[in-house]
XYZ file of C-alpha atoms in Angstrom:
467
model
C 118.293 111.074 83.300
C 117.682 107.376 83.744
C 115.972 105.620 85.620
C 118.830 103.750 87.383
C 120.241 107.307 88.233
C 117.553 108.874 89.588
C 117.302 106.110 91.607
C 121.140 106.641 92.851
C 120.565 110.426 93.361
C 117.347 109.829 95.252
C 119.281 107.046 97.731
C 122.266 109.210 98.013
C 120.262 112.422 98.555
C 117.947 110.241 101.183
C 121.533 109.325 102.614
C 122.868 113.068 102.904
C 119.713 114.341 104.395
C 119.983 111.461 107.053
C 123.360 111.731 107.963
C 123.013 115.036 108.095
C 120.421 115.256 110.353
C 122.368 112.793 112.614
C 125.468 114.443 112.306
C 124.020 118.016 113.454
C 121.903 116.209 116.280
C 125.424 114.684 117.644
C 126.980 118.081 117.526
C 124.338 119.787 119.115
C 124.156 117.238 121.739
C 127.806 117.215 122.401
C 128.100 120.644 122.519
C 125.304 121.107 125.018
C 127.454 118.476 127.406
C 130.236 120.564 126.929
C 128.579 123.566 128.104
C 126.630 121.533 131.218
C 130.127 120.486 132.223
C 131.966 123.559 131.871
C 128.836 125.154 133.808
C 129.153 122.586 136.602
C 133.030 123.353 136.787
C 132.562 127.219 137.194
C 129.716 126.422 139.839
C 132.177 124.184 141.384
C 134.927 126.802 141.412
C 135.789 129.182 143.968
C 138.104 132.534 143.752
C 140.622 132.509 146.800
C 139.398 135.183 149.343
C 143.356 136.672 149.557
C 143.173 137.072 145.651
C 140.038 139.121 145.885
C 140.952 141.090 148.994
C 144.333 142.159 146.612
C 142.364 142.875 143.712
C 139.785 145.109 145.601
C 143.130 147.055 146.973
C 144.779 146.628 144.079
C 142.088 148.490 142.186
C 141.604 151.048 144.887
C 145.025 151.858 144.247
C 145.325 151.146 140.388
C 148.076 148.750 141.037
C 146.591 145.933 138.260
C 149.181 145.646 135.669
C 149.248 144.892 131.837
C 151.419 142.332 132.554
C 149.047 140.453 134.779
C 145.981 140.379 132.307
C 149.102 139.005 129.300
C 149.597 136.201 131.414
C 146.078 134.886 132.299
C 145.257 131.828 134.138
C 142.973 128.905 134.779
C 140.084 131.185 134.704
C 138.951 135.008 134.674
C 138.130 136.502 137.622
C 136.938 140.259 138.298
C 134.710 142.193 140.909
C 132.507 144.049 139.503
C 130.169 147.179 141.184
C 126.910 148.127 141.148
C 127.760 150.766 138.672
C 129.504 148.222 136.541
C 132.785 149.173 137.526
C 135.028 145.933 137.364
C 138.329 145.198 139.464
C 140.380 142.324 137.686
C 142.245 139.778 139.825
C 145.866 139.099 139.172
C 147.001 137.129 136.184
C 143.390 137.892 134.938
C 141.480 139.271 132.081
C 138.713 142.035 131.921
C 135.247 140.415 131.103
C 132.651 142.633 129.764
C 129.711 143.106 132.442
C 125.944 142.457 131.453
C 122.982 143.424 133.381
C 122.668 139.893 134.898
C 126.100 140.986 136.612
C 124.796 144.159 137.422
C 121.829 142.612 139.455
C 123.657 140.192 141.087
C 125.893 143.079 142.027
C 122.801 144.913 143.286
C 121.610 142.143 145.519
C 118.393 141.349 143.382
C 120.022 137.940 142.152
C 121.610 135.537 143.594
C 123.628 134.700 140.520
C 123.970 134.715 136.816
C 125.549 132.204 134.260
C 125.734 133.447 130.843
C 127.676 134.129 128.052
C 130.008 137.381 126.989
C 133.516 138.503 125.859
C 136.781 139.611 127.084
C 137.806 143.069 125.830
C 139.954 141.533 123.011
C 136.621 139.835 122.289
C 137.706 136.144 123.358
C 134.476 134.140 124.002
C 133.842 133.352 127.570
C 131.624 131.834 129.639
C 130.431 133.708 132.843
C 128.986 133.088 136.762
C 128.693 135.843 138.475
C 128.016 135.062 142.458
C 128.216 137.556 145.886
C 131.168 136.487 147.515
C 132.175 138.337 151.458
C 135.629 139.788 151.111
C 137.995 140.561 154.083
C 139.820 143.411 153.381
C 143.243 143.672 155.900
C 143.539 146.729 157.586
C 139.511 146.991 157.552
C 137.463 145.427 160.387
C 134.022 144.710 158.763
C 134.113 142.021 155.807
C 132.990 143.650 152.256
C 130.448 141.791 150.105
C 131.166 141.976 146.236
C 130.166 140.799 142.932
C 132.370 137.828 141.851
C 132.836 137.076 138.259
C 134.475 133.984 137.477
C 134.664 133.136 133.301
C 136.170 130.255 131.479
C 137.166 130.652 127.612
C 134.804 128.879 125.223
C 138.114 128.114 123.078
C 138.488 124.534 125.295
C 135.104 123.716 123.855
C 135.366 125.324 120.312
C 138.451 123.355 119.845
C 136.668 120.222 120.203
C 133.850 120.870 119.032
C 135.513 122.064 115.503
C 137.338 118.699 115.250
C 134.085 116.976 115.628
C 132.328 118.663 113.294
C 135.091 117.676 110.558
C 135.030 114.176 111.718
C 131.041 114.496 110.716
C 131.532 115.951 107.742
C 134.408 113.336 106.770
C 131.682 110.453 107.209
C 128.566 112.338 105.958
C 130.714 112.488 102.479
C 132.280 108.774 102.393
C 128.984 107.855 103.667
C 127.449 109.990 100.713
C 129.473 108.460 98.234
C 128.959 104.911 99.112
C 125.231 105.469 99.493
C 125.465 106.072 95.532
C 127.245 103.794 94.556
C 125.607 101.153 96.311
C 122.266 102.906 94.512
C 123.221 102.547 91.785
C 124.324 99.136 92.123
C 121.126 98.154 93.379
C 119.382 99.887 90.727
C 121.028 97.927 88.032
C 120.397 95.021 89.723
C 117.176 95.586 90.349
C 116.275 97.041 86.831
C 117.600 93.671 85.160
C 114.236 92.606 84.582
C 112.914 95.595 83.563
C 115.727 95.715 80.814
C 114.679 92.299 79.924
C 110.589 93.682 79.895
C 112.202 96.477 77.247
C 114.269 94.038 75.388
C 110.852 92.159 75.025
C 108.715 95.214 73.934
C 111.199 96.253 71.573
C 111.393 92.874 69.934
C 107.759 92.745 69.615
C 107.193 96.074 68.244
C 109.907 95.767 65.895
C 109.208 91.960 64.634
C 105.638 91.067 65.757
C 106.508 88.191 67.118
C 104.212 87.392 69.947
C 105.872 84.156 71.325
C 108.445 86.321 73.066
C 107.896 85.264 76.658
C 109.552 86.880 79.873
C 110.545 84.363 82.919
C 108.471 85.154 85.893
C 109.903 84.180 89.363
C 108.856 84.944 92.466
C 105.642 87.255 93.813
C 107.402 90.645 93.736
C 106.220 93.921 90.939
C 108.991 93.165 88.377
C 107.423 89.462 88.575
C 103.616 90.384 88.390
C 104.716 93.148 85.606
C 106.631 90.039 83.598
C 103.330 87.709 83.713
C 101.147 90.500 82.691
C 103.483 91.320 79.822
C 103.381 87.678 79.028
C 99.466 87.088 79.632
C 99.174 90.430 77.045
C 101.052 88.421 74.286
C 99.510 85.640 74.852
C 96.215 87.535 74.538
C 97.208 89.478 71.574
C 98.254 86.212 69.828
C 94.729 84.137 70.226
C 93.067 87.740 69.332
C 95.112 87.604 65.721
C 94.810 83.817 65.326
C 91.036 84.313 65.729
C 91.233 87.289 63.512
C 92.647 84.810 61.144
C 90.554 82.084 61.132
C 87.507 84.489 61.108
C 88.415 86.005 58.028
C 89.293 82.185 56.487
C 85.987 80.949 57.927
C 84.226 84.244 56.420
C 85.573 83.655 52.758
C 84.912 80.143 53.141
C 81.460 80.764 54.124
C 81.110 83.517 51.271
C 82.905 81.478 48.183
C 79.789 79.245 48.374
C 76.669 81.580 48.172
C 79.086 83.562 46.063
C 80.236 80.828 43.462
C 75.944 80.102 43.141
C 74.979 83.620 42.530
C 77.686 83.887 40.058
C 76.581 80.811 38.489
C 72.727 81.748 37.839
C 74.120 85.611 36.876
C 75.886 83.567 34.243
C 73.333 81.527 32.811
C 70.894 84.486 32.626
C 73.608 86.738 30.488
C 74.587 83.678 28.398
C 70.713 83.168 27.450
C 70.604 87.200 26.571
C 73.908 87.363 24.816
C 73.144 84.258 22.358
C 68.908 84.996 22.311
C 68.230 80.987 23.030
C 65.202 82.226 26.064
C 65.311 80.097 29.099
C 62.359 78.198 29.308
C 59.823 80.588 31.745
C 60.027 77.977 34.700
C 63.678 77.536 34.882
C 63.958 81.360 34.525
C 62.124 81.708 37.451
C 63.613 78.782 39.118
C 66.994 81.405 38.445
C 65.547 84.224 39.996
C 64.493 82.685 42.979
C 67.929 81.280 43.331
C 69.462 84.238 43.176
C 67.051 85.869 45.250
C 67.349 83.064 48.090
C 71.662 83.597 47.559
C 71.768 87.690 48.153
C 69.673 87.731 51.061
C 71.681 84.795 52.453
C 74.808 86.674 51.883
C 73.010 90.161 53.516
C 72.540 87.653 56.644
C 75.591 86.534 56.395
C 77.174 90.170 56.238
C 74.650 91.530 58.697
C 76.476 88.674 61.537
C 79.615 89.674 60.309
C 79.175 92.796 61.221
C 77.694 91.523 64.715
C 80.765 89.806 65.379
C 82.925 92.237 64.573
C 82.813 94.006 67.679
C 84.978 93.352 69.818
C 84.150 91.555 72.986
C 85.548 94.132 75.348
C 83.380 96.803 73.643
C 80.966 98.915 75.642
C 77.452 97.622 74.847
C 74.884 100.007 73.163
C 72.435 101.656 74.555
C 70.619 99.867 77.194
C 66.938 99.917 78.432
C 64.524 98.268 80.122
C 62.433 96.316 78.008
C 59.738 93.433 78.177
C 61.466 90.038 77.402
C 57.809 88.956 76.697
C 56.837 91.344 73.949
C 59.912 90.778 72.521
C 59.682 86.895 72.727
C 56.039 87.781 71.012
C 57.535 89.647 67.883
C 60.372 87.002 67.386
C 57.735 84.225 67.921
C 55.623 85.633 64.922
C 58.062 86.025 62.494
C 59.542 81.580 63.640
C 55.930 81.038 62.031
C 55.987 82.945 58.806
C 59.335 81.338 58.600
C 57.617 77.665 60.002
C 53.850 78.070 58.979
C 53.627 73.846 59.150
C 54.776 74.108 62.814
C 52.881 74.024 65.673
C 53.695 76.565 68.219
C 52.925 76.078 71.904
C 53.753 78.866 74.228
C 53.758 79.352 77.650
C 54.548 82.900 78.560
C 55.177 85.016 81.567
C 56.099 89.099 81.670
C 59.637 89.508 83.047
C 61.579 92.701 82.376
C 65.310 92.989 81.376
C 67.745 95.800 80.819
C 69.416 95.223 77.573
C 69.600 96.354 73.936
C 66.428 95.548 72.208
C 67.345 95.120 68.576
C 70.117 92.664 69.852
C 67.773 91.114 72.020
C 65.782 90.496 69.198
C 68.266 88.990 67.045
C 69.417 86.440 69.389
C 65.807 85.429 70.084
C 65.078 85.027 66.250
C 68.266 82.994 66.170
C 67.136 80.704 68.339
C 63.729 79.942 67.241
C 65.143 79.954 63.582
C 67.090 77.328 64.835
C 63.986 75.237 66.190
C 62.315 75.479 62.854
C 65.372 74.343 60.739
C 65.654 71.281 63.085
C 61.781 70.611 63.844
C 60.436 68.127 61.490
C 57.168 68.991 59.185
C 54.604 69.063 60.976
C 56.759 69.160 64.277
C 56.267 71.043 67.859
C 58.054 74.029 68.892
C 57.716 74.455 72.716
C 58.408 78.144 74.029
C 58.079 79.070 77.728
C 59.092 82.133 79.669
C 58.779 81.885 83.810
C 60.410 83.991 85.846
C 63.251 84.918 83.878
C 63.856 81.597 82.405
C 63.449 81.459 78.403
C 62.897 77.790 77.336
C 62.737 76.315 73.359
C 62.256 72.977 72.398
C 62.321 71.234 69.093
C 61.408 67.620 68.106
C 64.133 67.600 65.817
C 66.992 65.184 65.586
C 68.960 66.524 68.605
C 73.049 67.439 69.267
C 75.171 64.814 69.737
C 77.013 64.543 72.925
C 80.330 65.423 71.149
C 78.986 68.438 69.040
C 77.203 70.081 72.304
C 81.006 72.462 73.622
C 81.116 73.784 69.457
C 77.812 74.445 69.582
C 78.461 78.329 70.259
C 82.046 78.652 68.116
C 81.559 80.640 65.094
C 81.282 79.312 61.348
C 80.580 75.893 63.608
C 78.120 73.899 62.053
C 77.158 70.345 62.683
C 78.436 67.729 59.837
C 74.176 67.203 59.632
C 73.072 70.750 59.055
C 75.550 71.488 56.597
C 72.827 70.661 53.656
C 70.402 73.461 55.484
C 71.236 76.930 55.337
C 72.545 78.952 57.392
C 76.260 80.214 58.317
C 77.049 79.011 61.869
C 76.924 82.017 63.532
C 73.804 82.393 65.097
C 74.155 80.970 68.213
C 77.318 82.907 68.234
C 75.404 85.909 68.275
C 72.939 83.934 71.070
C 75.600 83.640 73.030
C 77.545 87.147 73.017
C 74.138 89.170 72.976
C 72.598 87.422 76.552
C 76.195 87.517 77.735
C 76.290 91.309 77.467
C 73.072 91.199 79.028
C 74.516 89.773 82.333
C 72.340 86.459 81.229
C 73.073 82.943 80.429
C 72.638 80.047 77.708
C 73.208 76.214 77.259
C 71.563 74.024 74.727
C 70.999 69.952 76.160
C 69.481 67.030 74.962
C 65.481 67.308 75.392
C 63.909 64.011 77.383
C 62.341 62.175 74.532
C 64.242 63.431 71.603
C 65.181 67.022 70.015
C 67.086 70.313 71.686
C 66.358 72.316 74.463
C 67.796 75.711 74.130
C 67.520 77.123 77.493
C 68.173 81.382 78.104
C 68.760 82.768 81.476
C 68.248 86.771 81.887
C 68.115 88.437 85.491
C 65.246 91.252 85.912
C 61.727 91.675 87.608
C 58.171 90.202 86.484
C 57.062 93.746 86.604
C 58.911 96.934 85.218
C 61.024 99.130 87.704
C 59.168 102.274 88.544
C 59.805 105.340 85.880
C 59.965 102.694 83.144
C 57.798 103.196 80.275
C 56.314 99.558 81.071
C 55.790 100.763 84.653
């Protein structure tokens, strides 16, 4: 079923059980005043002392006629004896007697209201009180049981024609309770058809510059400009999906084109026999080597950055920030062995993932040496969580400091050193996972200082291996 009709059978259904509800708490209510009145009238109403004094003779003598009890009148009155004997008054109909009559008729009530039936089985309602009868031709007065009974017809009547006026406006009230559901539910579903429409286009074209209009603060409008915040997120993930793959075969055609180019020299010289001369060979092989282990870095940050951002992290521990700063430092001087390193190091613990850790670190004293001239100063401190590396190098320009961190970025004066433009890439995204930060400024007095924020402890927390 759709949605729009559920929604109509749930409002009418709510409607039914409402107006039902109402409708059976009216009747009940009416027909409890109905009762209290006619209860008030019989307590109000009093048999005529003549018309008991002839129907106590009358039944002494069996003189009560069927014609009488044919013709019956405002109400039903009979005496009735201890035994349960009952002597019906003129124009009168025999009620049947319950034990409430019979104790009234005993003397141990004073009276009784309740409900019975007629002999024909006519519905009546019943007050049975001790009334003093004078009897003529008898000196002492006799005390009786009086019943007195009015027909429940008077109120069954109206009560019937209420309860089909009820049902009459339960139904219409039913019935326009639906349709007005379901109006409202097409109304209201508008924008959800337009949400659909929207899906459906983008699933079927992949076109994701399909955007929904969003007014107002309601669900359908949040649900519009999170559909429309999704595209929009789904397009810059596939742009950047393009330009990475452009910027990774740019990147590639180059070592790629120079490998390629050595490979051919060395097959030409062993297809035609003319030997390369033995210090241009090696020249060769060194270029070569220097071109595949560029392009194993190259694919090895690749494959970093292929992760996506929203990716659980690996496996995280606590580590030592400053023994990993140590092994990163000694392989920046194999790679800078004219460099002087000056280091100023603290402990401070992290949680993060080691090898990645690592990485980042080597990026960013990599970076140092490419920039630091021979003979130069790399300055590394670590206090209190606070990683600090500074080159003497050339510096960033103002302008080139927000690309500093975009992949395949490079600056138009390191494009003659190697390198693919993705290390601080990696910088960045690794101490991000870490919950950390990192910014590269000017330094006072020339060259960069790369500056890495990580939060943890100067000593390990306890359980650690460290600890």
């Amino acid at each position: 079923m759709p949605l729009r009709s559920r929604l109509a059978l749930l409002t009418a259904t709510a409607v039914a059980l409402a107006v039902a509800a109402v409708s059976v708490a009216a009747w009940l209510l009416t027909r409890a005043q109905l009762l209290d009145e006619l209860d008030t009238s019989l307590r109000n109403t009093r048999a005529p002392r003549e018309q008991l004094a002839d129907a106590l003779v009358a039944c002494r003598t069996g003189a009560t006629t069927a014609e009488d009890a044919a013709r019956p009148g405002f109400a039903y009155i009979q005496l009735v004896g201890t035994d349960g004997s009952r002597c019906v008054v003129p124009y009168s109909r025999a009620v049947q007697v319950r034990e409430v009559d019979l104790a009234v008729a005993a003397g141990t009530r004073e009276d009784a209201l309740h409900t019975s039936r007629t002999d024909s089985g006519e519905a009546v309602r019943v007050r049975t009180v001790q009334e003093t009868v004078r009897v003529p031709g008898r000196g002492r007065p006799v005390t009786v049981a009086v019943s007195i009974a009015r027909p429940l017809t008077e109120i069954d009547a109206s009560l019937d024609r209420l309860a089909l006026l009820l049902a009459a406006l339960a139904g219409i009230g039913v019935i326009g309770a639906g349709a007005a559901g379901l109006w409202v539910a097409r109304a209201g579903l508008k924008p959800v058809d337009r949400l659909t429409e929207a899906v459906e286009h983008v699933a079927r074209t992949e076109d994701l510059t399909v955007r929904i209009p969003a007014e107002g603060e309601d669900e359908i409008a949040r649900l519009s400009r999170s559909f429309n915040a999704m595209t929009a997120a789904l397009a810059s993930s596939r742009d950047r999906q393009a330009q990475l793959i452009a910027d990774a075969g740019h990147e590639l055609r180059t070592p790629l084109t120079s490998l390629r180019t050595n490979i051919d020299l060395l097959a030409r010289s062993e297809e035609t026999g003319r030997a390369i001369p033995p210090e241009d060979r090696k020249a060769l092989l060194a270029s070569v080597k220097a071109q595949m282990t560029e392009l194993a870095a190259l694919i090895g940050d690749l494959q970093e950055l292929s992760r996506p951002d929203a990716a659980p992290p690996g496996r995280l521990e606590v580590v030592g920030l400053h023994d990993i700063l140590g092994t990163a430092l000694a392989r920046a001087r194999l790679r800078g062995p004219e460099l002087t390193f000056t280091q100023d190091i603290r402990p401070w613990y992290v949680r993060a993932e080691p090898a990645a850790l690592e990485r980042a670190l080597v990026n960013v004293l990599d970076n140092a040496v490419k920039f630091s001239p021979p003979g130069g100063e790399v300055e590394v401190g670590l206090l209190d969580g606070r990683l600090t590396v500074r080159d003497h190098g050339p510096g960033i320009p103002a302008d080139e400091l927000p690309h500093v961190f975009d992949r395949f970025w490079r600056s138009p004066s390191a494009r003659s050193l190697p390198g693919s433009g993705l290390g601080l890439s990696i910088v960045a995204r690794t101490v991000g996972r870490a919950g950390g930060e990192v910014a590269l400024t000017p330094a006072d007095g020339g060259g960069t200082l790369a500056v890495i924020r990580l939060p943890g402890a100067p000593t390990p927390p306890p359980g650690t291996a460290g600890a």
